[in-house]
CSV table of C-alpha atoms and ligand atoms in Angstrom, one decimal:
chain,number,residue,atom,x,y,z
H,1,MET,CA,-43.3,5.9,-7.9
H,2,ASN,CA,-42.4,2.7,-6.2
H,3,ASN,CA,-43.3,0.6,-9.3
H,4,LEU,CA,-41.5,2.9,-11.6
H,5,LEU,CA,-38.4,2.8,-9.4
H,6,SER,CA,-38.6,-1.0,-9.2
H,7,GLU,CA,-38.7,-1.2,-13.0
H,8,SER,CA,-35.7,1.1,-13.4
H,9,ILE,CA,-33.8,-1.0,-10.9
H,10,GLN,CA,-34.7,-4.2,-12.6
H,11,GLN,CA,-33.3,-2.7,-15.8
H,12,ILE,CA,-30.0,-1.8,-14.2
H,13,THR,CA,-29.4,-5.2,-12.4
H,14,GLY,CA,-27.4,-6.8,-15.3
H,15,GLN,CA,-25.3,-3.6,-15.7
H,16,LEU,CA,-24.5,-3.6,-11.9
H,17,LYS,CA,-23.1,-7.1,-12.3
H,18,ASN,CA,-21.1,-6.1,-15.4
H,19,TRP,CA,-19.5,-3.1,-13.7
H,20,ARG,CA,-18.7,-5.0,-10.6
H,21,ARG,CA,-17.1,-7.8,-12.5
H,22,ASP,CA,-15.1,-5.4,-14.7
H,23,PHE,CA,-13.8,-3.5,-11.7
H,24,HIS,CA,-13.1,-6.8,-9.9
H,25,HIS,CA,-11.1,-8.1,-12.9
H,26,PHE,CA,-9.0,-4.9,-13.2
H,27,ALA,CA,-8.6,-4.5,-9.5
H,28,GLU,CA,-6.6,-1.3,-8.5
H,29,SER,CA,-5.4,-0.6,-5.0
H,30,GLY,CA,-5.3,2.7,-3.2
H,31,TRP,CA,-4.3,5.8,-5.2
H,32,PHE,CA,-3.9,3.6,-8.3
H,33,GLU,CA,-7.6,3.6,-9.3
H,34,PHE,CA,-6.8,5.2,-12.7
H,35,ARG,CA,-8.8,2.9,-14.9
H,36,THR,CA,-11.7,2.7,-12.5
H,37,ALA,CA,-11.9,6.4,-12.1
H,38,THR,CA,-12.0,7.1,-15.8
H,39,ILE,CA,-14.8,4.6,-16.3
H,40,VAL,CA,-16.8,6.2,-13.5
H,41,ALA,CA,-16.2,9.7,-14.9
H,42,GLU,CA,-17.3,8.7,-18.3
H,43,GLU,CA,-20.5,7.2,-17.1
H,44,LEU,CA,-21.4,10.1,-14.8
H,45,HIS,CA,-20.6,12.6,-17.6
H,46,ARG,CA,-22.7,10.6,-20.1
H,47,LEU,CA,-25.6,10.8,-17.6
H,48,GLY,CA,-25.3,14.5,-17.4
H,49,TYR,CA,-23.9,15.0,-13.9
H,50,SER,CA,-21.6,17.9,-13.3
H,51,LEU,CA,-18.2,16.6,-12.4
H,52,LYS,CA,-15.4,17.7,-10.2
H,53,MET,CA,-12.3,15.5,-10.3
H,54,GLY,CA,-8.7,15.1,-9.2
H,55,GLN,CA,-7.2,18.1,-7.5
H,56,GLU,CA,-10.5,19.9,-7.4
H,57,VAL,CA,-11.7,17.2,-4.9
H,58,ILE,CA,-8.5,16.0,-3.3
H,59,LYS,CA,-6.1,18.1,-1.3
H,60,ALA,CA,-2.6,17.0,-2.3
H,61,ASP,CA,-0.8,17.2,1.0
H,62,ALA,CA,-3.7,15.7,3.0
H,63,ARG,CA,-3.3,12.4,1.1
H,64,MET,CA,-1.9,9.7,3.4
H,65,GLY,CA,0.1,6.5,2.5
H,66,LEU,CA,0.7,7.8,-1.1
H,67,PRO,CA,2.9,5.4,-3.2
H,68,SER,CA,6.1,6.7,-4.8
H,69,ALA,CA,5.9,8.9,-7.8
H,70,GLN,CA,7.5,6.1,-9.9
H,71,ALA,CA,4.9,3.5,-8.7
H,72,LEU,CA,2.1,6.0,-9.6
H,73,GLN,CA,3.5,6.5,-13.0
H,74,ASP,CA,4.0,2.8,-13.6
H,75,GLN,CA,0.4,2.1,-12.6
H,76,GLU,CA,-1.0,4.8,-14.8
H,77,GLN,CA,0.7,3.1,-17.7
H,78,ARG,CA,-0.7,-0.2,-16.6
H,79,ALA,CA,-4.1,1.3,-16.5
H,80,ILE,CA,-3.8,2.6,-20.1
H,81,LYS,CA,-2.9,-0.8,-21.3
H,82,GLN,CA,-6.0,-2.1,-19.5
H,83,GLY,CA,-8.4,0.2,-21.2
H,84,ALA,CA,-8.4,3.4,-19.0
H,85,LEU,CA,-10.2,6.1,-20.9
H,86,THR,CA,-7.3,8.4,-21.7
H,87,ALA,CA,-9.5,11.5,-22.2
H,88,TRP,CA,-10.2,11.6,-18.4
H,89,LEU,CA,-6.8,10.4,-17.2
H,90,PRO,CA,-5.0,13.8,-16.9
H,91,HIS,CA,-7.4,14.6,-14.0
H,92,PHE,CA,-6.3,11.6,-12.0
H,93,SER,CA,-2.6,11.6,-12.9
H,94,GLY,CA,-0.2,11.5,-9.9
H,95,GLY,CA,-2.7,9.9,-7.5
H,96,PHE,CA,-5.7,12.2,-7.5
H,97,THR,CA,-8.2,9.4,-8.2
H,98,GLY,CA,-11.4,11.0,-6.7
H,99,ILE,CA,-14.6,12.1,-8.3
H,100,VAL,CA,-17.6,14.1,-7.1
H,101,ALA,CA,-20.7,14.2,-9.3
H,102,THR,CA,-23.5,16.6,-8.6
H,103,LEU,CA,-27.1,16.5,-9.8
H,104,ASP,CA,-28.8,19.9,-9.1
H,105,THR,CA,-32.5,19.4,-9.4
H,106,GLY,CA,-33.1,23.2,-9.4
H,107,LYS,CA,-35.7,22.7,-6.7
H,108,PRO,CA,-35.1,24.0,-3.2
H,109,GLY,CA,-34.1,21.3,-0.7
H,110,PRO,CA,-31.2,19.8,1.2
H,111,THR,CA,-27.9,18.6,-0.3
H,112,LEU,CA,-27.8,14.8,0.0
H,113,ALA,CA,-24.4,13.1,-0.4
H,114,PHE,CA,-23.6,9.4,-1.0
H,115,ARG,CA,-20.0,8.2,-0.6
H,116,VAL,CA,-18.6,5.0,-2.1
H,117,ASP,CA,-15.0,3.8,-2.2
H,118,MET,CA,-13.2,2.3,-5.2
H,119,ASP,CA,-9.9,0.7,-4.1
H,120,ALA,CA,-8.8,-2.9,-3.9
H,121,LEU,CA,-6.3,-4.4,-1.5
H,122,ASP,CA,-2.6,-5.1,-1.9
H,123,GLN,CA,-3.0,-8.9,-2.0
H,124,ASN,CA,-3.2,-11.7,-4.5
H,125,GLU,CA,-6.5,-13.3,-5.4
H,126,GLU,CA,-7.2,-17.0,-5.2
H,127,GLN,CA,-7.0,-18.5,-8.7
H,128,THR,CA,-8.7,-21.8,-8.4
H,129,PRO,CA,-12.0,-23.1,-9.8
H,130,ALA,CA,-13.5,-23.2,-6.3
H,131,HIS,CA,-13.4,-19.4,-6.2
H,132,ARG,CA,-16.3,-18.0,-8.2
H,133,PRO,CA,-14.5,-15.0,-9.7
H,134,TYR,CA,-11.9,-17.3,-11.1
H,135,ALA,CA,-14.4,-19.9,-12.3
H,136,ASP,CA,-16.5,-17.2,-14.0
H,137,GLY,CA,-13.4,-15.5,-15.5
H,138,PHE,CA,-13.4,-12.2,-13.6
H,139,SER,CA,-10.7,-12.7,-10.9
H,140,SER,CA,-8.1,-10.0,-10.7
H,141,CYS,CA,-5.6,-9.9,-13.5
H,142,ASN,CA,-3.3,-7.6,-11.5
H,143,ALA,CA,-0.7,-9.1,-9.2
H,144,HIS,CA,-1.0,-8.0,-5.6
H,145,MET,CA,-4.3,-6.2,-6.2
H,146,MET,CA,-7.6,-7.8,-5.3
H,147,HIS,CA,-11.1,-6.5,-4.5
H,148,ALA,CA,-11.3,-8.5,-1.2
H,149,CYS,CA,-13.5,-6.0,0.6
H,150,GLY,CA,-16.4,-5.4,-1.8
H,151,HIS,CA,-15.4,-1.9,-3.0
H,152,ASP,CA,-15.9,-3.1,-6.6
H,153,GLY,CA,-19.5,-3.6,-5.6
H,154,HIS,CA,-19.7,-0.2,-3.9
H,155,THR,CA,-18.4,1.5,-7.1
H,156,ALA,CA,-21.0,-0.4,-9.2
H,157,ILE,CA,-23.7,0.6,-6.6
H,158,GLY,CA,-22.7,4.3,-7.0
H,159,LEU,CA,-23.0,4.1,-10.8
H,160,GLY,CA,-26.3,2.3,-10.6
H,161,LEU,CA,-27.7,4.9,-8.2
H,162,ALA,CA,-26.5,7.7,-10.5
H,163,ASN,CA,-28.5,6.1,-13.3
H,164,VAL,CA,-31.7,5.6,-11.4
H,165,LEU,CA,-31.6,9.1,-9.8
H,166,LYS,CA,-31.0,10.8,-13.1
H,167,LYS,CA,-33.8,8.9,-14.7
H,168,HIS,CA,-36.2,10.0,-12.0
H,169,GLU,CA,-34.7,13.5,-11.6
H,170,SER,CA,-38.2,15.2,-11.6
H,171,GLN,CA,-39.1,13.4,-8.4
H,172,LEU,CA,-36.1,14.7,-6.5
H,173,ILE,CA,-35.4,17.9,-4.6
H,174,GLY,CA,-32.3,19.8,-3.7
H,175,LYS,CA,-28.9,18.6,-4.8
H,176,ILE,CA,-27.5,15.1,-4.9
H,177,LYS,CA,-23.7,14.6,-4.6
H,178,LEU,CA,-22.1,11.2,-5.4
H,179,ILE,CA,-18.6,10.9,-3.9
H,180,PHE,CA,-16.3,8.3,-5.4
H,181,GLN,CA,-13.3,8.0,-3.0
H,182,PRO,CA,-9.9,6.5,-3.5
H,183,ALA,CA,-7.7,4.6,-1.0
H,184,GLU,CA,-10.1,3.7,1.8
H,185,GLU,CA,-8.0,0.7,2.7
H,186,GLY,CA,-5.5,1.7,5.3
H,187,THR,CA,-7.8,4.7,5.9
H,188,ARG,CA,-5.8,7.0,3.6
H,189,GLY,CA,-8.1,8.8,1.2
H,190,ALA,CA,-11.1,10.4,2.9
H,191,LYS,CA,-9.3,13.1,4.8
H,192,SER,CA,-7.9,14.6,1.6
H,193,MET,CA,-11.4,14.9,0.1
H,194,VAL,CA,-12.8,16.4,3.3
H,195,GLU,CA,-10.0,18.9,3.4
H,196,ALA,CA,-10.8,19.8,-0.2
H,197,GLY,CA,-14.3,20.8,1.1
H,198,VAL,CA,-16.4,18.2,-0.8
H,199,VAL,CA,-18.9,17.8,2.0
H,200,ASP,CA,-18.9,21.4,3.3
H,201,ASP,CA,-22.3,22.1,1.7
H,202,VAL,CA,-23.8,18.7,2.6
H,203,ASP,CA,-26.9,18.5,4.8
H,204,CYS,CA,-27.4,14.7,4.8
H,205,PHE,CA,-24.7,12.2,4.3
H,206,ILE,CA,-24.6,8.4,3.8
H,207,ALA,CA,-21.7,6.1,3.4
H,208,ILE,CA,-22.2,2.4,2.6
H,209,HIS,CA,-20.5,-0.9,2.9
H,210,ILE,CA,-21.6,-4.4,2.0
H,211,GLY,CA,-21.0,-7.5,4.1
H,212,LEU,CA,-19.1,-6.8,7.3
H,213,GLY,CA,-20.7,-9.7,9.1
H,214,VAL,CA,-24.2,-8.4,8.7
H,215,PRO,CA,-26.5,-11.3,7.7
H,216,GLN,CA,-27.8,-11.7,4.1
H,217,GLY,CA,-30.8,-9.5,3.4
H,218,GLU,CA,-30.4,-7.3,6.5
H,219,LEU,CA,-29.7,-3.5,6.5
H,220,ALA,CA,-28.0,-1.8,9.5
H,221,CYS,CA,-28.9,1.8,9.2
H,222,GLY,CA,-26.5,3.3,11.7
H,223,SER,CA,-23.2,1.5,12.2
H,224,ASP,CA,-21.5,3.0,15.2
H,225,ASN,CA,-18.6,1.0,16.3
H,226,PHE,CA,-15.8,2.1,14.0
H,227,LEU,CA,-12.5,2.6,15.9
H,228,ALA,CA,-10.5,5.8,15.6
H,229,THR,CA,-7.1,4.8,14.3
H,230,SER,CA,-3.6,6.1,13.3
H,231,LYS,CA,-1.2,4.2,11.0
H,232,ILE,CA,2.5,5.1,11.3
H,233,ASP,CA,5.6,4.0,9.6
H,234,VAL,CA,8.7,4.3,11.9
H,235,THR,CA,12.2,4.2,10.4
H,236,TYR,CA,15.2,3.9,12.7
H,237,CYS,CA,18.6,4.9,11.3
H,238,GLY,CA,21.7,3.9,13.2
H,239,VAL,CA,25.3,3.3,12.3
H,240,ALA,CA,26.6,0.0,10.9
H,241,SER,CA,29.8,-1.5,12.3
H,242,HIS,CA,31.8,-4.7,12.5
H,243,ALA,CA,30.0,-6.8,15.2
H,244,GLY,CA,33.2,-8.5,16.3
H,245,GLY,CA,35.8,-5.8,15.7
H,246,LYS,CA,34.2,-2.5,16.5
H,247,PRO,CA,30.8,-3.1,18.2
H,248,GLU,CA,31.2,0.1,20.2
H,249,GLU,CA,31.1,2.2,17.1
H,250,GLY,CA,27.7,0.8,16.0
H,251,LYS,CA,24.3,2.3,16.7
H,252,ASN,CA,21.8,-0.5,16.7
H,253,ALA,CA,18.6,0.3,14.9
H,254,LEU,CA,17.3,-3.2,15.2
H,255,LEU,CA,17.4,-3.1,19.0
H,256,ALA,CA,15.7,0.3,19.0
H,257,ALA,CA,12.8,-1.1,17.0
H,258,ALA,CA,12.6,-4.3,19.1
H,259,GLN,CA,12.5,-2.3,22.3
H,260,ALA,CA,9.9,0.0,20.8
H,261,ALA,CA,7.8,-2.9,19.7
H,262,LEU,CA,7.8,-4.4,23.3
H,263,GLY,CA,7.2,-1.0,24.8
H,264,LEU,CA,4.2,-0.4,22.5
H,265,TYR,CA,2.4,-3.5,23.7
H,266,ALA,CA,2.8,-2.3,27.3
H,267,ILE,CA,0.7,0.9,26.7
H,268,PRO,CA,-2.0,0.9,29.4
H,269,HIS,CA,-5.6,0.4,28.6
H,270,HIS,CA,-8.0,3.4,29.0
H,271,SER,CA,-10.8,3.4,31.5
H,272,LYS,CA,-13.2,5.0,29.1
H,273,GLY,CA,-13.1,2.2,26.5
H,274,SER,CA,-11.2,-0.2,24.4
H,275,SER,CA,-8.0,0.3,22.5
H,276,ARG,CA,-5.7,-1.6,20.2
H,277,ILE,CA,-2.1,-1.6,19.3
H,278,ASN,CA,-0.4,-3.6,16.6
H,279,VAL,CA,3.1,-3.8,15.2
H,280,GLY,CA,2.4,-5.5,11.9
H,281,VAL,CA,5.8,-5.3,10.3
H,282,LEU,CA,9.3,-5.1,11.7
H,283,GLN,CA,12.2,-5.4,9.3
H,284,ALA,CA,15.8,-4.7,10.3
H,285,GLY,CA,19.4,-5.6,9.8
H,286,ILE,CA,21.7,-6.4,6.9
H,287,GLY,CA,24.0,-9.3,7.9
H,288,ARG,CA,24.9,-11.6,10.8
H,289,ASN,CA,28.1,-9.8,11.6
H,290,VAL,CA,27.0,-6.2,11.1
H,291,ILE,CA,25.5,-3.9,13.7
H,292,PRO,CA,22.1,-3.2,12.2
H,293,ASP,CA,21.9,0.4,11.0
H,294,HIS,CA,18.3,0.3,9.7
H,295,ALA,CA,14.9,-0.8,10.9
H,296,LEU,CA,11.3,-0.3,9.7
H,297,MET,CA,8.3,-0.8,11.8
H,298,LYS,CA,4.6,-0.5,10.7
H,299,VAL,CA,2.4,0.3,13.6
H,300,GLU,CA,-1.2,1.1,14.1
H,301,THR,CA,-3.1,2.4,17.1
H,302,ARG,CA,-6.9,2.2,17.6
H,303,GLY,CA,-9.4,3.5,20.1
H,304,GLU,CA,-13.1,3.4,20.8
H,305,THR,CA,-13.2,7.2,20.7
H,306,ASN,CA,-10.9,9.8,19.2
H,307,GLU,CA,-9.8,10.6,22.8
H,308,ILE,CA,-8.7,7.0,23.5
H,309,ASN,CA,-6.9,6.7,20.2
H,310,GLU,CA,-5.1,9.9,20.8
H,311,PHE,CA,-4.0,8.7,24.2
H,312,VAL,CA,-2.6,5.5,22.7
H,313,TYR,CA,-1.0,7.4,19.8
H,314,ASN,CA,0.7,9.9,22.1
H,315,GLN,CA,2.0,7.1,24.4
H,316,ALA,CA,3.3,5.4,21.2
H,317,LEU,CA,5.2,8.5,20.2
H,318,ASN,CA,7.0,8.6,23.5
H,319,ILE,CA,8.0,5.0,23.4
H,320,ILE,CA,9.2,5.3,19.8
H,321,ALA,CA,11.3,8.3,20.7
H,322,GLY,CA,12.5,6.7,24.0
H,323,ALA,CA,13.7,3.6,22.2
H,324,ALA,CA,15.7,5.7,19.7
H,325,LYS,CA,17.3,7.6,22.6
H,326,MET,CA,18.3,4.3,24.4
H,327,GLN,CA,20.3,3.2,21.3
H,328,GLY,CA,21.5,6.6,20.2
H,329,VAL,CA,19.8,6.3,16.8
H,330,GLU,CA,17.8,8.7,14.7
H,331,TYR,CA,14.2,8.0,13.7
H,332,LYS,CA,11.6,9.2,11.3
H,333,LEU,CA,7.9,9.0,11.6
H,334,GLU,CA,5.3,9.0,8.8
H,335,LEU,CA,1.6,9.1,9.2
H,336,MET,CA,0.3,6.6,6.7
H,337,GLY,CA,-3.4,6.7,7.4
H,338,ALA,CA,-6.0,7.8,10.0
H,339,ALA,CA,-9.7,7.6,10.8
H,340,GLN,CA,-12.0,8.9,13.5
H,341,SER,CA,-14.7,7.3,15.5
H,342,SER,CA,-18.2,8.7,14.7
H,343,GLN,CA,-21.7,8.3,16.0
H,344,PRO,CA,-24.5,8.4,13.4
H,345,SER,CA,-27.2,11.1,13.7
H,346,PRO,CA,-30.1,9.4,15.5
H,347,ARG,CA,-33.0,11.1,13.6
H,348,TRP,CA,-31.4,10.5,10.3
H,349,VAL,CA,-30.9,6.8,11.2
H,350,ASP,CA,-34.5,6.7,12.2
H,351,PHE,CA,-35.7,8.1,8.9
H,352,ILE,CA,-33.7,5.6,6.9
H,353,TYR,CA,-34.9,2.8,9.1
H,354,GLN,CA,-38.6,3.8,8.5
H,355,GLN,CA,-38.0,4.2,4.7
H,356,ALA,CA,-36.2,0.9,4.3
H,357,ARG,CA,-38.9,-1.0,6.2
H,358,GLN,CA,-41.7,0.6,4.3
H,359,TYR,CA,-40.4,0.6,0.8
H,360,VAL,CA,-37.8,-2.1,0.4
H,361,PRO,CA,-39.4,-5.5,0.8
H,362,GLU,CA,-36.2,-7.1,-0.6
H,363,LEU,CA,-34.7,-6.4,2.9
H,364,SER,CA,-35.6,-9.3,5.1
H,365,SER,CA,-34.5,-7.4,8.2
H,366,VAL,CA,-33.8,-3.7,9.0
H,367,VAL,CA,-32.0,-2.8,12.2
H,368,ARG,CA,-30.8,0.6,13.5
H,369,SER,CA,-27.4,-0.8,14.4
H,370,ARG,CA,-25.6,-4.0,14.7
H,371,LYS,CA,-22.4,-4.7,16.6
H,372,GLN,CA,-20.1,-6.1,14.0
H,373,PRO,CA,-16.4,-6.9,14.7
H,374,ALA,CA,-14.7,-3.6,15.2
H,375,GLY,CA,-12.6,-2.2,12.4
H,376,SER,CA,-11.9,1.3,11.2
H,377,GLU,CA,-13.4,3.3,8.3
H,378,ASP,CA,-12.3,6.7,7.0
H,379,ALA,CA,-15.8,7.7,6.0
H,380,THR,CA,-15.9,8.9,9.6
H,381,TYR,CA,-14.0,12.0,8.4
H,382,PHE,CA,-16.9,12.9,6.1
H,383,MET,CA,-19.4,12.1,8.9
H,384,GLU,CA,-17.7,14.3,11.4
H,385,ARG,CA,-17.4,17.2,9.0
H,386,VAL,CA,-21.0,17.0,8.0
H,387,LYS,CA,-22.1,16.9,11.7
H,388,GLU,CA,-19.8,19.8,12.7
H,389,ASN,CA,-21.6,21.9,10.1
H,390,GLY,CA,-25.0,21.0,11.6
H,391,GLY,CA,-25.8,18.2,9.1
H,392,GLN,CA,-26.9,14.6,9.5
H,393,ALA,CA,-24.7,11.6,8.8
H,394,THR,CA,-24.8,7.9,8.9
H,395,TYR,CA,-23.1,4.7,7.7
H,396,LEU,CA,-25.2,1.9,6.2
H,397,ILE,CA,-24.3,-1.8,6.0
H,398,PHE,CA,-26.0,-4.1,3.5
H,399,GLY,CA,-25.7,-7.6,4.7
H,400,SER,CA,-24.5,-10.3,2.3
H,401,GLU,CA,-23.4,-13.9,2.4
H,402,LEU,CA,-19.6,-14.0,1.9
H,403,SER,CA,-17.5,-16.8,0.6
H,404,ALA,CA,-14.7,-15.8,3.0
H,405,GLY,CA,-14.0,-13.0,5.4
H,406,HIS,CA,-13.1,-9.5,4.2
H,407,HIS,CA,-9.4,-9.2,3.2
H,408,ASN,CA,-9.2,-12.9,2.5
H,409,GLU,CA,-8.0,-14.2,-0.9
H,410,ARG,CA,-11.3,-16.1,-1.4
H,411,PHE,CA,-13.6,-13.2,-0.6
H,412,ASP,CA,-16.7,-12.9,-2.7
H,413,PHE,CA,-20.2,-11.6,-2.1
H,414,ASP,CA,-23.8,-12.2,-3.3
H,415,GLU,CA,-24.2,-9.8,-6.2
H,416,ASN,CA,-28.0,-9.3,-5.5
H,417,VAL,CA,-27.0,-7.1,-2.6
H,418,MET,CA,-26.1,-4.4,-5.1
H,419,THR,CA,-29.7,-4.1,-6.5
H,420,THR,CA,-31.1,-3.9,-2.9
H,421,ALA,CA,-28.6,-1.2,-2.0
H,422,VAL,CA,-29.4,0.9,-5.1
H,423,LYS,CA,-33.1,0.6,-4.4
H,424,THR,CA,-32.7,1.5,-0.7
H,425,LEU,CA,-30.5,4.6,-1.4
H,426,ALA,CA,-32.8,5.8,-4.2
H,427,THR,CA,-35.8,5.4,-2.0
H,428,ILE,CA,-34.1,7.6,0.6
H,429,ALA,CA,-33.4,10.3,-2.0
H,430,PHE,CA,-37.0,10.2,-3.4
H,431,HIS,CA,-38.6,10.6,0.0
H,432,LEU,CA,-36.1,13.2,1.3
H,433,SER,CA,-38.8,15.9,1.6
H,434,ASP,CA,-40.4,13.8,4.3
H,435,PHE,CA,-37.3,14.1,6.5
H,436,GLU,CA,-37.5,16.8,9.1
H,437,GLY,CA,-33.8,17.8,9.2
X,501,LIG,ZN1,-11.4,-3.5,3.8
X,502,LIG,ZN1,-14.1,-2.0,2.9
C-alpha cells in the first residue's frame, strides 16, 4: 500500500503546486472566496465526491465579520472576470463560500473529517523580484488581498488529498469528509459551519496548518496553545457641536473611545493563565473645531482558556459601556469574530504520532506538540463540537521554511510541504481501522 500511495502522491505533486499558485495569484479574502470555491467544487465533483455547499453548510446568521452586500456583489463580479466557474457560483453567492465533500466507502467505520481553510488576508503583496511569487509570476493580482498565511497551500492540500483518497477508495473504511472553510482570518467562518451541523456526525477530526514557526520537515501532531478570542467593533455616536461657540451642546464620541481604550488596557490579569487585549484601530472626529460625534474602535480580547477570555471580554463590555455613560453618548457593539481554546484528544494525537513516524519518512521529526507563538484559530469550534459528541479531534502543523513571518507581505513557504502533508493525511485515513476510538 505504501508504495502505491507514494506513487499516487508523486503523480499529484506538480498539480499541488499548480493549484497553490493559481489560488495564490487570484487571492480572495474572507467571504470573497468565490473563484476558489468554484474551482474546489468542480474538482471534487469531477472526482465523484458528494457535495454540500453554500447555505447547506453555512448558517447565515452565524457568520461573523461579513462584508457589506455591495462588497460581496462586487467581489462576485470580480471573481467571474477572473475565471470563476459560473455553474457553481449560485451556491456561494452572497458570502456562502463553504464546501463539504463526502466520500462514503460503503464499509462500516468511523467518519473522518479533514478541515482546510481557503481565505487570503486583506493586505497587499510585495511586488519585487526578491519575492518568489512575484519573480515566478504568481503573486496576487488582487489589491488588498494576499495569501500571507498559507491557506492557498491548505486548499491545494485538500484537493490533493481528495484525489489520493478517491484513487485508493477500496483501502478505506467508513466515511471521509473534506471541509473547505471560508474566512478563517479574523476567526469568522468556522462557527457558521459548526452551527450548520457539518461535524455533528464526525468521529475523528483533523485541522491543519503549515508553517507557524514549526521547523522545516517537522510535524506537530497536537497543537494545543490556541487562545480563545473575541473580536469586537465598537461604534460611539455622540452629538457634533461648535467647539468654541457651543461646546456644552456636544457629546464627545472621541473622548468616550479614548477613555475606553485606556480602560481596556487596565483589565486585570487572571490568575489561571495568560490573557491579551488589543485596541488595533481607533478612528474618530471630523474637524478641529467640531466636537467629535463619531468614533470607531476595533478591539480584540484573548485568553488561554475560554473562561479567561470570557472574563476579559465581560470586563471589556463594562468598560465600553462605562465610557459611553461618562460622555453621554450612544454605542453599538458588533461581534466580528471569535474562537475557542481547545485541547487535542491525547489518544488521537498518539495514533497520528505513531503513523507519521512509521510511514512518512519525508518527515525529519515528529512531535506530539510544540509551543509556537500563541495565536488563535477558529478550527477550535470544530474540535470542541466533535469532542462534545464523544469524538476525537486534533490540529496538525506541518513545519516549513518561510521567507517571512505569517501575515507579512513577503510571506512564502516551501511548496514541498504540501506533498508531505497529503501523504501524512492519507496515511492516517488508510490506517484508520488500527485506531481504537
Ligand atoms: Zn493567518
Ligand atoms: Zn492561517
